[in-house]
Coordinates of C-alpha atoms and ligand atoms in Angstrom, one line a residue:
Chain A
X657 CA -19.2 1.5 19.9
X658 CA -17.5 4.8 21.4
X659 CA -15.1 7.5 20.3
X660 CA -11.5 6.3 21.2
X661 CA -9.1 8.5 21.6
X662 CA -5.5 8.3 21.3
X663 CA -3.5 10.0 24.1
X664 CA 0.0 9.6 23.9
X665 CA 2.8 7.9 22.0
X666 CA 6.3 6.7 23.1
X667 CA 9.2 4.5 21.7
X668 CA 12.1 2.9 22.9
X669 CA 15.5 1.7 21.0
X670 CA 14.9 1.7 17.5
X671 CA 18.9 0.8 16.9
X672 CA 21.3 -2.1 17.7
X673 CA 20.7 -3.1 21.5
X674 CA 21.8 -6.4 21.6
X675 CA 21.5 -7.8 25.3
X676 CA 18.2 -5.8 26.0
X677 CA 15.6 -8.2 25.8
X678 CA 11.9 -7.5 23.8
X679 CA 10.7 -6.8 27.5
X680 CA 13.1 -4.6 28.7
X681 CA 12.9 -2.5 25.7
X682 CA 9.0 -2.3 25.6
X683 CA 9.6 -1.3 29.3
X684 CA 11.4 1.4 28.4
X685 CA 8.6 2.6 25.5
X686 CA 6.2 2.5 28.4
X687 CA 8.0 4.5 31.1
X688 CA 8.6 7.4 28.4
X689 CA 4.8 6.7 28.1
X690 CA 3.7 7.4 31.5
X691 CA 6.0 10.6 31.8
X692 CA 4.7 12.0 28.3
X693 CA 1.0 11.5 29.1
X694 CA 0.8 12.1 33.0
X695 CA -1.5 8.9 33.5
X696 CA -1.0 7.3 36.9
X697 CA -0.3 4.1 36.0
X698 CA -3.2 2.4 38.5
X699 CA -6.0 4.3 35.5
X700 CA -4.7 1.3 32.9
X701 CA -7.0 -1.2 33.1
X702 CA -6.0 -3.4 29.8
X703 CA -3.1 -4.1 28.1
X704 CA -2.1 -5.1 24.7
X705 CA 1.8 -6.0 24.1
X706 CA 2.8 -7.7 20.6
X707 CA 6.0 -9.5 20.0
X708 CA 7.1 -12.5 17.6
X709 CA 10.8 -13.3 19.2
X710 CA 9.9 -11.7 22.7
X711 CA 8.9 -15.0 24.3
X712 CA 6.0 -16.0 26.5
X713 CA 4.3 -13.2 28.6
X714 CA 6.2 -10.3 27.5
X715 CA 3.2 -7.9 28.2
X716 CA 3.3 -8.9 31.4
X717 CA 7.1 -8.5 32.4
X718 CA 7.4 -5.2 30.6
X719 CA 4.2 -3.5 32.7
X720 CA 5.6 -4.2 35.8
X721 CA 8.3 -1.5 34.7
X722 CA 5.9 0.9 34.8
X723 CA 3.5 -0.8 38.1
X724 CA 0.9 -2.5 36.7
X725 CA 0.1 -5.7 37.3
X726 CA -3.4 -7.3 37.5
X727 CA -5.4 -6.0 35.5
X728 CA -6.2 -8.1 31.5
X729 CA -2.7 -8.4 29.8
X730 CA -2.3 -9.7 26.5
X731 CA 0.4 -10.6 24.5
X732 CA -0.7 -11.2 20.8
X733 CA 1.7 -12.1 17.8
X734 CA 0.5 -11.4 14.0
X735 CA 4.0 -11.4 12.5
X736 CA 4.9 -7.9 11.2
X737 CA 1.6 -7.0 11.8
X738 CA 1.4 -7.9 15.4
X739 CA 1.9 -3.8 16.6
X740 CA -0.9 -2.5 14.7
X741 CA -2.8 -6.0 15.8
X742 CA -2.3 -4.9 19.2
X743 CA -3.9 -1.1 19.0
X744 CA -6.6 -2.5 17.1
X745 CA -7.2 -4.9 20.4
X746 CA -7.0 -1.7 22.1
X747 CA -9.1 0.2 20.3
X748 CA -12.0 -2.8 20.5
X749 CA -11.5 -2.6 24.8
X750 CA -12.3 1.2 25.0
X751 CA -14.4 1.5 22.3
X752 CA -16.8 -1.6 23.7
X753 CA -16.5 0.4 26.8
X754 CA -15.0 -2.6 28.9
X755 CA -11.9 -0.3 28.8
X756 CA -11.5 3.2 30.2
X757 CA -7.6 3.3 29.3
X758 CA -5.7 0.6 27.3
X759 CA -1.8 0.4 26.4
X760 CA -0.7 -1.1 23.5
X761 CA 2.8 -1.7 23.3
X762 CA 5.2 -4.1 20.6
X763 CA 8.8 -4.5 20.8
X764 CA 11.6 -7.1 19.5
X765 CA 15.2 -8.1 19.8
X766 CA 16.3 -9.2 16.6
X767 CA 20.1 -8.8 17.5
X768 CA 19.4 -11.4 19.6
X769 CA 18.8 -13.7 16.8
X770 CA 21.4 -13.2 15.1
X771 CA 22.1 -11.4 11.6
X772 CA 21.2 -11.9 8.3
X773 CA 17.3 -12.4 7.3
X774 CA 14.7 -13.1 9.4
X775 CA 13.7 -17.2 10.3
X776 CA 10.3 -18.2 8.7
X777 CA 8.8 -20.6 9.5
X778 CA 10.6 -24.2 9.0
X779 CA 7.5 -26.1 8.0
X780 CA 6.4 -24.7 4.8
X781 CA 6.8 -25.9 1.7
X782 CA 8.1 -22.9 0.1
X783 CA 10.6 -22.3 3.2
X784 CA 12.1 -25.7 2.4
X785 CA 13.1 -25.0 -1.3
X786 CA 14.7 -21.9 -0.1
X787 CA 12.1 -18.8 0.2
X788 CA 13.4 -16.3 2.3
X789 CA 10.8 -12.9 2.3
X790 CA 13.6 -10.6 0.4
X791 CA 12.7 -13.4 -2.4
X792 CA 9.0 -13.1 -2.5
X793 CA 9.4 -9.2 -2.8
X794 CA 11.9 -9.4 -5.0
X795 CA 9.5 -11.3 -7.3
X796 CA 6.6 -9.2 -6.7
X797 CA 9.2 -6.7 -7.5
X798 CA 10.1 -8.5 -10.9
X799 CA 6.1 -8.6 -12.1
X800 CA 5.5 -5.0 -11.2
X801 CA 8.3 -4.0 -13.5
X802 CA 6.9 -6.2 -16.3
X803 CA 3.7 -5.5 -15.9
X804 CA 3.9 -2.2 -16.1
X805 CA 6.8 -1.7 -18.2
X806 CA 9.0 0.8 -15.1
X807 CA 12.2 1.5 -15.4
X808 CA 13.6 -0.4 -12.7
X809 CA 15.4 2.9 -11.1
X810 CA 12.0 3.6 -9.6
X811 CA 13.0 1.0 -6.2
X812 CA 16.1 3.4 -5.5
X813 CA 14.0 6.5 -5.8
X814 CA 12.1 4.9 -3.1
X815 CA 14.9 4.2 -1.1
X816 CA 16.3 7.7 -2.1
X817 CA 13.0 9.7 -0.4
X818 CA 12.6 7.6 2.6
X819 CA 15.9 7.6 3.7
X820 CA 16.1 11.7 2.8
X821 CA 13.0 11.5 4.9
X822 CA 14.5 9.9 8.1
X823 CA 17.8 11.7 8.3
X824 CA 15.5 14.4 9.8
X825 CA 14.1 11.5 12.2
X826 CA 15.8 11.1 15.5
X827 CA 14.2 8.1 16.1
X828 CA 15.3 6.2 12.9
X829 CA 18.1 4.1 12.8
X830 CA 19.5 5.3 9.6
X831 CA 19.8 8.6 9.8
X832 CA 22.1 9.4 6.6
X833 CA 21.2 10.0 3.4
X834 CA 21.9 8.2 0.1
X835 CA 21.9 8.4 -3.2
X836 CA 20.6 6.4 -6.3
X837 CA 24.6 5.6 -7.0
X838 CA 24.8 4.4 -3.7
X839 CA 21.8 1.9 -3.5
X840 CA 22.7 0.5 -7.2
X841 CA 26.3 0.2 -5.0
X842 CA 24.9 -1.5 -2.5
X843 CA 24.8 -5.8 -1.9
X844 CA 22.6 -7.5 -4.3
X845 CA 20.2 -9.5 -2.3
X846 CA 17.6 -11.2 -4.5
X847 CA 17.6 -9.8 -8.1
X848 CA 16.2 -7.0 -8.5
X849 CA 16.6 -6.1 -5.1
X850 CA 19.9 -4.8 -3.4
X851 CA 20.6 -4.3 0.4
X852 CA 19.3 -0.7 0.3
X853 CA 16.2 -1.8 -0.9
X854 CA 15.2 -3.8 2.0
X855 CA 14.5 -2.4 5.8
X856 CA 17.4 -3.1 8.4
X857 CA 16.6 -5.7 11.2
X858 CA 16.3 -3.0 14.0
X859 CA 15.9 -3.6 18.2
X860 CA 13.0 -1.1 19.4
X861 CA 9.6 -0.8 21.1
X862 CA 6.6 1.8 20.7
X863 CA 3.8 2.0 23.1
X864 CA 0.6 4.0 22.8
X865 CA -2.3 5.0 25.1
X866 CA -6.0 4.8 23.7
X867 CA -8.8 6.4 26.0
X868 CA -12.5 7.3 26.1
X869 CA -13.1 10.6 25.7
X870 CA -13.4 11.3 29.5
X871 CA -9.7 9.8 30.5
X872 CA -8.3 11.8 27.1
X873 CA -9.3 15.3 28.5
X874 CA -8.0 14.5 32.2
X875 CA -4.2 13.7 30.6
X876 CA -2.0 16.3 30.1
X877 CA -0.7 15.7 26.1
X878 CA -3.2 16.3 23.5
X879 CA -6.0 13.6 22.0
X880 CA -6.0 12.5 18.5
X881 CA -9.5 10.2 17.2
X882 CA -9.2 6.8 16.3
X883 CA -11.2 6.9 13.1
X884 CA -10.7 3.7 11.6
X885 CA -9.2 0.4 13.0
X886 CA -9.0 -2.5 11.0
X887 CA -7.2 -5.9 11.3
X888 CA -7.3 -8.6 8.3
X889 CA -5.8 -12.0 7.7
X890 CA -4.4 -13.2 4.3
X891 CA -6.5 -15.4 2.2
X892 CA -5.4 -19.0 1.5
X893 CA -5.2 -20.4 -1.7
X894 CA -3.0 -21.8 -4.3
X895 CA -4.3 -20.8 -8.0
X896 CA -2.8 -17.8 -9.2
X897 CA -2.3 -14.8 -7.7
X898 CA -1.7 -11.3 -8.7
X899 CA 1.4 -10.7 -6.7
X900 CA 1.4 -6.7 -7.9
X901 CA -2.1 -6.6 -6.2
X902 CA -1.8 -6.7 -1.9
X903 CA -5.5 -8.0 -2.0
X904 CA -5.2 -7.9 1.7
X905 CA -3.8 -4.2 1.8
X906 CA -7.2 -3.3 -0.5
X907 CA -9.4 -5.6 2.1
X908 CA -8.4 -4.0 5.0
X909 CA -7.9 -0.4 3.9
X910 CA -11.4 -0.7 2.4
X911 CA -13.0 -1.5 5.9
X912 CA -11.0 1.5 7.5
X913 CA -12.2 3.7 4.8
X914 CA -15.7 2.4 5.4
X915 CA -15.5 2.9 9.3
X916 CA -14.1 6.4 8.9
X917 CA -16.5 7.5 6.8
X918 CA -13.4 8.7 4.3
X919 CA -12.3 7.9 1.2
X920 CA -8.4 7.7 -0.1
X921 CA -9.1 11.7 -0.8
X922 CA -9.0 12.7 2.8
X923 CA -5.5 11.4 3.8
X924 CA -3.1 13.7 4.1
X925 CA 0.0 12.1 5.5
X926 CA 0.5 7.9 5.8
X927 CA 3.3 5.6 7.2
X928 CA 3.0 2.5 5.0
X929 CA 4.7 -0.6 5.5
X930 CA 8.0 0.0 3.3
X931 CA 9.6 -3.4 4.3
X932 CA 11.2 -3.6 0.7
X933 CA 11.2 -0.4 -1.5
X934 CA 8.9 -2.2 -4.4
X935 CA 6.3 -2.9 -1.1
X936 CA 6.1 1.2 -1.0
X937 CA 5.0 1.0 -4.4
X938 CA 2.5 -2.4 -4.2
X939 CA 1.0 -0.8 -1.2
X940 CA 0.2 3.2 -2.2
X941 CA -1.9 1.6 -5.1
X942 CA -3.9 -1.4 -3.3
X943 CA -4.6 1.5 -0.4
X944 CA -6.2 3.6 -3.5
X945 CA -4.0 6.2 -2.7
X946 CA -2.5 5.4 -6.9
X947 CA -4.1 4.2 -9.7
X948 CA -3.4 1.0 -10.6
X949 CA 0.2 0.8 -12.3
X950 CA 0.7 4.2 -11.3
X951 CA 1.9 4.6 -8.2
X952 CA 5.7 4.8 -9.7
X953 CA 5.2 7.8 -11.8
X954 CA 3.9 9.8 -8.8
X955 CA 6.7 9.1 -7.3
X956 CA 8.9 10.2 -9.9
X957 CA 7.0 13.5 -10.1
X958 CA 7.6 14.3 -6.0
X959 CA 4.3 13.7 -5.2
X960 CA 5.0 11.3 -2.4
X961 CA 7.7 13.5 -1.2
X962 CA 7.6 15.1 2.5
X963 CA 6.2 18.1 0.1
X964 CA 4.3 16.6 -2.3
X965 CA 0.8 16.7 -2.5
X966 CA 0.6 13.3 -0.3
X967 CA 3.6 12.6 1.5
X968 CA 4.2 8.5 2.2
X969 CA 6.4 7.8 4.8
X970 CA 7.5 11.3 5.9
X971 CA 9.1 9.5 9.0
X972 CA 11.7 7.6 6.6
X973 CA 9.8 4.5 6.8
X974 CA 10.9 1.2 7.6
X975 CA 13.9 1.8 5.3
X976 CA 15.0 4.4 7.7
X977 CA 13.6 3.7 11.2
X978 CA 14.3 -0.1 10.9
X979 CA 11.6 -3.2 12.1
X980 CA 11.8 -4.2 14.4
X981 CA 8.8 -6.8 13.6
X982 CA 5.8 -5.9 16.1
X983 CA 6.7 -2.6 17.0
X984 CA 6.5 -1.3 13.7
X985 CA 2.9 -0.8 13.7
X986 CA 2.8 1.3 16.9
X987 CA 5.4 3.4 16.0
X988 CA 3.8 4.4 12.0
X989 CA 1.1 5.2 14.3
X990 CA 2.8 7.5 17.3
X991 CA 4.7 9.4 13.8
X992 CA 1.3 10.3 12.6
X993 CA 0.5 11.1 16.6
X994 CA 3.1 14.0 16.6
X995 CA 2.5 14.8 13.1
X996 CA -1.4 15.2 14.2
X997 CA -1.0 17.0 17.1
X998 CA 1.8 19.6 15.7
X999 CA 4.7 18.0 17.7
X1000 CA 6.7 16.2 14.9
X1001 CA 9.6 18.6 15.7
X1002 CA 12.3 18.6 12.8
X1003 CA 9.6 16.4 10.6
X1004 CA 6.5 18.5 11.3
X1005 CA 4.2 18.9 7.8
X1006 CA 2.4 22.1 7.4
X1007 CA -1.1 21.2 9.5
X1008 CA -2.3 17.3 8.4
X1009 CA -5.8 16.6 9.7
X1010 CA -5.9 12.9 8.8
X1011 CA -3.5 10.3 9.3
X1012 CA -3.9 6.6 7.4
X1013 CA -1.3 3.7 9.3
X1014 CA -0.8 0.7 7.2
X1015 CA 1.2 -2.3 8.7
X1016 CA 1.4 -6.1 6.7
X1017 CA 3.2 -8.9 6.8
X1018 CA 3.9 -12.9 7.7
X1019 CA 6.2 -14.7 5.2
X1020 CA 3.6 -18.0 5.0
X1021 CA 3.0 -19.9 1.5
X1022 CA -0.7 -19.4 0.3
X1023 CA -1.7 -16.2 1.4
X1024 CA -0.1 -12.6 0.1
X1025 CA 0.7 -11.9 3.8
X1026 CA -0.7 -13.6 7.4
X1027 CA -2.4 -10.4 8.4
X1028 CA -2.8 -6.5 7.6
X1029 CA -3.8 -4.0 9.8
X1030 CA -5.0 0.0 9.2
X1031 CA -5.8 2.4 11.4
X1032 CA -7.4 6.3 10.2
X1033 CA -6.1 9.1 12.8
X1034 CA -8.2 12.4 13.0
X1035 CA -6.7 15.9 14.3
Chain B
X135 CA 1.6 -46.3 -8.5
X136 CA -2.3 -45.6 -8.4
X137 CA -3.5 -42.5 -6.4
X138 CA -5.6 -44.9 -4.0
X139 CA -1.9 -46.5 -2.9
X140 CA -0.7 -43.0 -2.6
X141 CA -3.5 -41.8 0.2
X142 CA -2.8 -44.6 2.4
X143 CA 1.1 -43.3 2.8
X144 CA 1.7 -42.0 6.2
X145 CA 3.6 -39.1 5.0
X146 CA 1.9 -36.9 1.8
X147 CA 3.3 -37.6 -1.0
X148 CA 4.3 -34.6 -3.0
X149 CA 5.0 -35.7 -6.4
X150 CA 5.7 -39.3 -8.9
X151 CA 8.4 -38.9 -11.7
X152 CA 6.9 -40.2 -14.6
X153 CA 8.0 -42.6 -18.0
X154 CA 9.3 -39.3 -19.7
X155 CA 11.3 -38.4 -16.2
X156 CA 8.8 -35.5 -15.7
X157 CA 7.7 -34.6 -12.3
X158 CA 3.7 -34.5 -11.4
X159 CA 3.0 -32.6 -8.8
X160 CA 0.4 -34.5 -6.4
X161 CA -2.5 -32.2 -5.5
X162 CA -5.6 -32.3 -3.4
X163 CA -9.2 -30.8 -5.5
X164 CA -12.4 -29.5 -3.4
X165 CA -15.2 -31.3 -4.5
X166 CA -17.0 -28.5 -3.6
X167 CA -15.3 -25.3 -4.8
X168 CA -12.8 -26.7 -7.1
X169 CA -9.4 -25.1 -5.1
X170 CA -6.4 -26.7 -6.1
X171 CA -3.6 -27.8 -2.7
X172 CA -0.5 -28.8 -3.1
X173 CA 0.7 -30.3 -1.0
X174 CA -2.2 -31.7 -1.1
X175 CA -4.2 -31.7 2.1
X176 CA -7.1 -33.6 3.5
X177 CA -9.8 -30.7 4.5
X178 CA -9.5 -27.9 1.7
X179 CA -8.3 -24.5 3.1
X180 CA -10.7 -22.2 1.1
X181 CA -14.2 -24.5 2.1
X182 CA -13.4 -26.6 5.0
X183 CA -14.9 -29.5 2.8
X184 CA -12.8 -32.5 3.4
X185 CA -14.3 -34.2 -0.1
X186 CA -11.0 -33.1 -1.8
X187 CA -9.4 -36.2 -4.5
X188 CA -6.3 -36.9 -5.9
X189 CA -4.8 -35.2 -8.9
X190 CA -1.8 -35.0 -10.9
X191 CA -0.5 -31.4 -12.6
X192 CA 2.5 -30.9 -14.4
X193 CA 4.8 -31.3 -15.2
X194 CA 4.9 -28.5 -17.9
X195 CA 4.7 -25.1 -16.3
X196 CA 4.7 -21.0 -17.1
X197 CA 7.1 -18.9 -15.0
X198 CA 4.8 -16.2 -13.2
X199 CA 8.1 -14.5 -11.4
X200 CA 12.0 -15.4 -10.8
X201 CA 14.5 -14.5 -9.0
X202 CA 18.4 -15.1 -7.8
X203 CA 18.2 -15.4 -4.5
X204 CA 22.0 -13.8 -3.1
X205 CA 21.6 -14.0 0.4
X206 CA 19.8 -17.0 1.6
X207 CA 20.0 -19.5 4.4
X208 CA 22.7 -21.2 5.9
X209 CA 22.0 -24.4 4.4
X210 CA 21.6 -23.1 1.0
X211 CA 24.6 -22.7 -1.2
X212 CA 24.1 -19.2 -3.5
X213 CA 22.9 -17.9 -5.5
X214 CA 20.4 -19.4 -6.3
X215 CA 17.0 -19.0 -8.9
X216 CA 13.6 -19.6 -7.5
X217 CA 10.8 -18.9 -9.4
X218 CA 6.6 -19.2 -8.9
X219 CA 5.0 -21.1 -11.7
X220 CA 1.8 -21.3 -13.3
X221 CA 0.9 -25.7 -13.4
X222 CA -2.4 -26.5 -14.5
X223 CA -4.1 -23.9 -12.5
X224 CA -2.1 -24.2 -9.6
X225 CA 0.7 -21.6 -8.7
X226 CA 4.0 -23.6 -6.9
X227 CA 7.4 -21.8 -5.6
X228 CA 10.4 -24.3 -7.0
X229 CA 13.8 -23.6 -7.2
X230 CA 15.5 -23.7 -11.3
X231 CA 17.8 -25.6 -11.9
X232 CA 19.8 -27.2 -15.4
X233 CA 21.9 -30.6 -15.2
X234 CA 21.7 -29.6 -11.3
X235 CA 22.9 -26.4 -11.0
X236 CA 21.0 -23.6 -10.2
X237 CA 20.0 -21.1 -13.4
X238 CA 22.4 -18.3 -13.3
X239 CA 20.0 -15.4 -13.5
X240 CA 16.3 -14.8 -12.9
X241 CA 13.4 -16.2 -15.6
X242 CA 11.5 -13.6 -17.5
X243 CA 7.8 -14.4 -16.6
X244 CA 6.4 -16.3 -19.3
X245 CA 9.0 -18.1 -19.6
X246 CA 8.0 -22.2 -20.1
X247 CA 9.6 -24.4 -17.7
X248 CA 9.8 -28.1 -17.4
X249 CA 9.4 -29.7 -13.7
X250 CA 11.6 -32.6 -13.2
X251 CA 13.3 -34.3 -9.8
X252 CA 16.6 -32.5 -8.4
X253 CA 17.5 -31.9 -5.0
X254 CA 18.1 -28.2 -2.8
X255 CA 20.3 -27.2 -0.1
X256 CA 21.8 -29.4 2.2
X257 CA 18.9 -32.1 2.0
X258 CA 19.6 -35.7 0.3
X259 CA 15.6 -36.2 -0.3
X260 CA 14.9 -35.6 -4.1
X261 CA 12.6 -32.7 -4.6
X262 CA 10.6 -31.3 -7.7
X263 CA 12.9 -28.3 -9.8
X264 CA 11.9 -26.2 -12.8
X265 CA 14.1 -26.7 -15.5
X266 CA 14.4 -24.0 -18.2
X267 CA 14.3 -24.5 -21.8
X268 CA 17.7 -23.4 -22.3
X269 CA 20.7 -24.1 -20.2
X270 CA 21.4 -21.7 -17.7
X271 CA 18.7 -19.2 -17.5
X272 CA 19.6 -15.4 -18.3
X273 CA 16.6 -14.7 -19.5
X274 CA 15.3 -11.6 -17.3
X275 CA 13.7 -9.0 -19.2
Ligands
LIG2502 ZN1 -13.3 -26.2 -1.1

């Protein structure tokens, strides 16, 4: 295996565009993409689109917005984490050397679907007696509050940092802050958790460019390394599970530790899959970024705070930028791009050197999530 | 009904009500690696074996988590209280109900629940609920 390099980073939508289809909007990620970088489009000789409502061939209809055509296209769909699902693909082409320059792009129209939460999947058993994925965090949510006696204030600080994070984000879709009166204020949903707690259903598309080292220094942005790149799938059983413990979070973060040759010590910034504010929690510990039963009191102290000693979600998160389901994962990973290379503008952090990307999800019964993915970014 | 009758059914059959109007959950056990299914399926997920047999749990269970569900889908009328239990080893999502009406607040975990045959959202087929072992629920911690 090769060094792969990431070489650009670009995002379309990331608000209410009803009307613009998945394609259309990962279209638009991808021409931003091509201006940013400078790569003639004829040099990208794989692609790897993600979508879960996009329909059949997206990949394909949104590259022929930017000229290509021909070449491998693939469009892949791993639920929530179909985006980071995608750059992993990515990352496997160039760094297997079959691929000199590879896109990876996700995007969704969930306006499209209507509002209110998202369809799962009409055949499961748990679907049928009336799961709906606010109610499996809300439970997880319940346990972690037992378990480790929090006061259950600690979701709207949460909710509270993120969104004070992405008011400074042009690309989130909520850009205004709140308070912990205002979240407590806010709809219940599924007890404990209110409307504020839980992401907004969000139109968008990222894309991303991920070269060998040759293509990287020929492109006129700067390169970031791909350190670590790991995909996961949630493991199926029915006896009791520690719902406080994403066992798939640990699996996966522990093979991108392993491939990076880091340990939880050497991240300095991270974009974690805040779906639900407890889910911020769940996942800082299971990515040993916390001890266990811990992760709460850091945040209470500030320590996950854009100037904290390790700042979570310094974009605003999912609870400010919005998921749009498969494009999540690419664009956690093009905000630790421009925080990387110095260009985060109005969200830069004073000079991180490593980035960690953490993307999870898939309401199906049996498993914690359908798949995870990681990836470990290196100035 | 014996469980030989029960694996010659066309469509699984998820649970019998028994003499004492308790419901027991029909699952599937690897006779390889012991993994409980339910519903209970005919190759286990965890092995691949497909030596799996009949068994009945419940229908006395633990509450492991709750919650009141506020917004739901359309064909579910809310709020209503779900909750993951703890049955003989096996851990099952069923919705909590009393005298068929949904609990009116999440179950602390730990809480000991009885499974028993009620029916959820818009569908007339009976299905398995937790009942509580007071009226109502409230009992969030
Ligand atoms: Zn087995």
């Amino acid at each position: 295996m090769r060094e792969v390099w990431m070489s650009g980073a670009a995002y379309g939508g990331f608000r209410k565009r009803p009307g613009d289809g998945a394609a259309e909007l990962a279209g638009e990620a991808l021409r931003a993409l091509v201006q940013s970088t400078g790569v003639e489009p004829d040099r990208i000789d794989a692609a790897y689109g993600a979508t879960t409502f996009g329909g059949s061939l997206m990949t394909q209809r949104a590259l022929q917005g930017i000229g290509v055509s021909g070449p491998p296209i693939f469009t892949v769909e791993n639920a929530c984490a179909g985006g980071g699902s995608a750059v992993h693909l990515a990352w496997v082409a160039v760094a297997s050397g079959m691929s000199e320059c590879a896109v990876a792009v996700g995007a969704e129209n969930l306006s499209d679907l209507g509002g209110g939460t998202l369809p799962l999947s009409s055949r499961d058993v748990e679907v049928g007696v009336g799961m709906v994925m606010p109610a499996a965090y809300a439970m997880r949510a319940q346990r972690y509050l037992t378990d480790f006696d929090v006061p259950a204030d600690v979701l709207d600080l949460v909710t509270v940092k993120n969104r004070r994070n992405g008011a400074l984000n042009p690309r989130a879709h909520f850009r205004q802050e709140v308070d912990i009166e205002d979240v407590q204020a806010s709809r219940a949903v599924a007890d404990p958790l209110r409307l504020l707690h839980c992401c907004p259903n969000t139109d968008g598309a990222a894309a991303a460019l991920f070269c060998s080292a040759e293509v990287a220094r020929s492109l006129v942005g700067p390169s970031i390394r791909v350190a670590g790149s790991a995909v996961r799938s949630g493991e199926f059983h029915n006896r009791h599970r520690d719902m406080t413990w994403p066992d798939i979070t640990a699996r996966t973060s522990a093979a991108a530790y392993e491939m990076a040759g880091l340990t939880p010590a050497d991240i300095d910034v991270v974009e974690l899959h805040d779906a639900f504010s407890i889910s911020e929690l769940l996942h800082t510990e299971a990515l040993g970024l916390a001890e266990r039963g811990r992760a709460h009191v850091r945040l209470r102290e500030g320590e996950f705070a854009r100037d904290g000693a390790l700042p979570v979600n310094p974009s605003g998160g999912l609870l400010s930028r919005g998921h749009p389901v498969a494009a999540t994962g690419i664009a956690q990973i093009n905000e630790l791009y421009w925080q990387l290379t110095g260009t985060a503008g109005d969200l830069q952090l004073p000079g991180p050197s490593v980035g960690l990307a953490h993307v999870t999800g898939g309401g199906i019964y049996g498993v914690d999530n359908g798949a995870c993915s990681i990836h470990i970014l290196c100035a | 009904m014996s469980d030989q009758a029960m694996t010659r059914r066309a469509e699984p059959e998820l649970f019998v009500v028994g003499d004492d109007g308790g419901v027991h959950l029909v699952v599937s056990r690897c006779a390889r690696c012991a993994s409980p299914w339910f519903p209970a399926r005919a190759v286990c997920g965890s092995c691949g074996s497909a030596e799996v047999t009949a068994e009945r749990v419940g229908p006395e269970g633990t509450v492991y988590a709750s919650t009141m569900v506020r917004i739901g889908p359309p064909a579910f009328e809310t709020p209503y209280c779900l909750a993951y239990l703890d049955v003989d080893g096996l851990r099952v999502l069923a919705p909590v109900q009393a005298e068929g009406r949904s609990a009116s607040g999440s179950l602390a975990p730990g809480t000991p629940v009885r499974l028993v045959a009620g029916a959820v959202g818009d569908s007339a087929v009976p299905t398995y609920v937790a009942r509580p072992p007071i009226d109502g629920g409230d009992h969030d911690a």
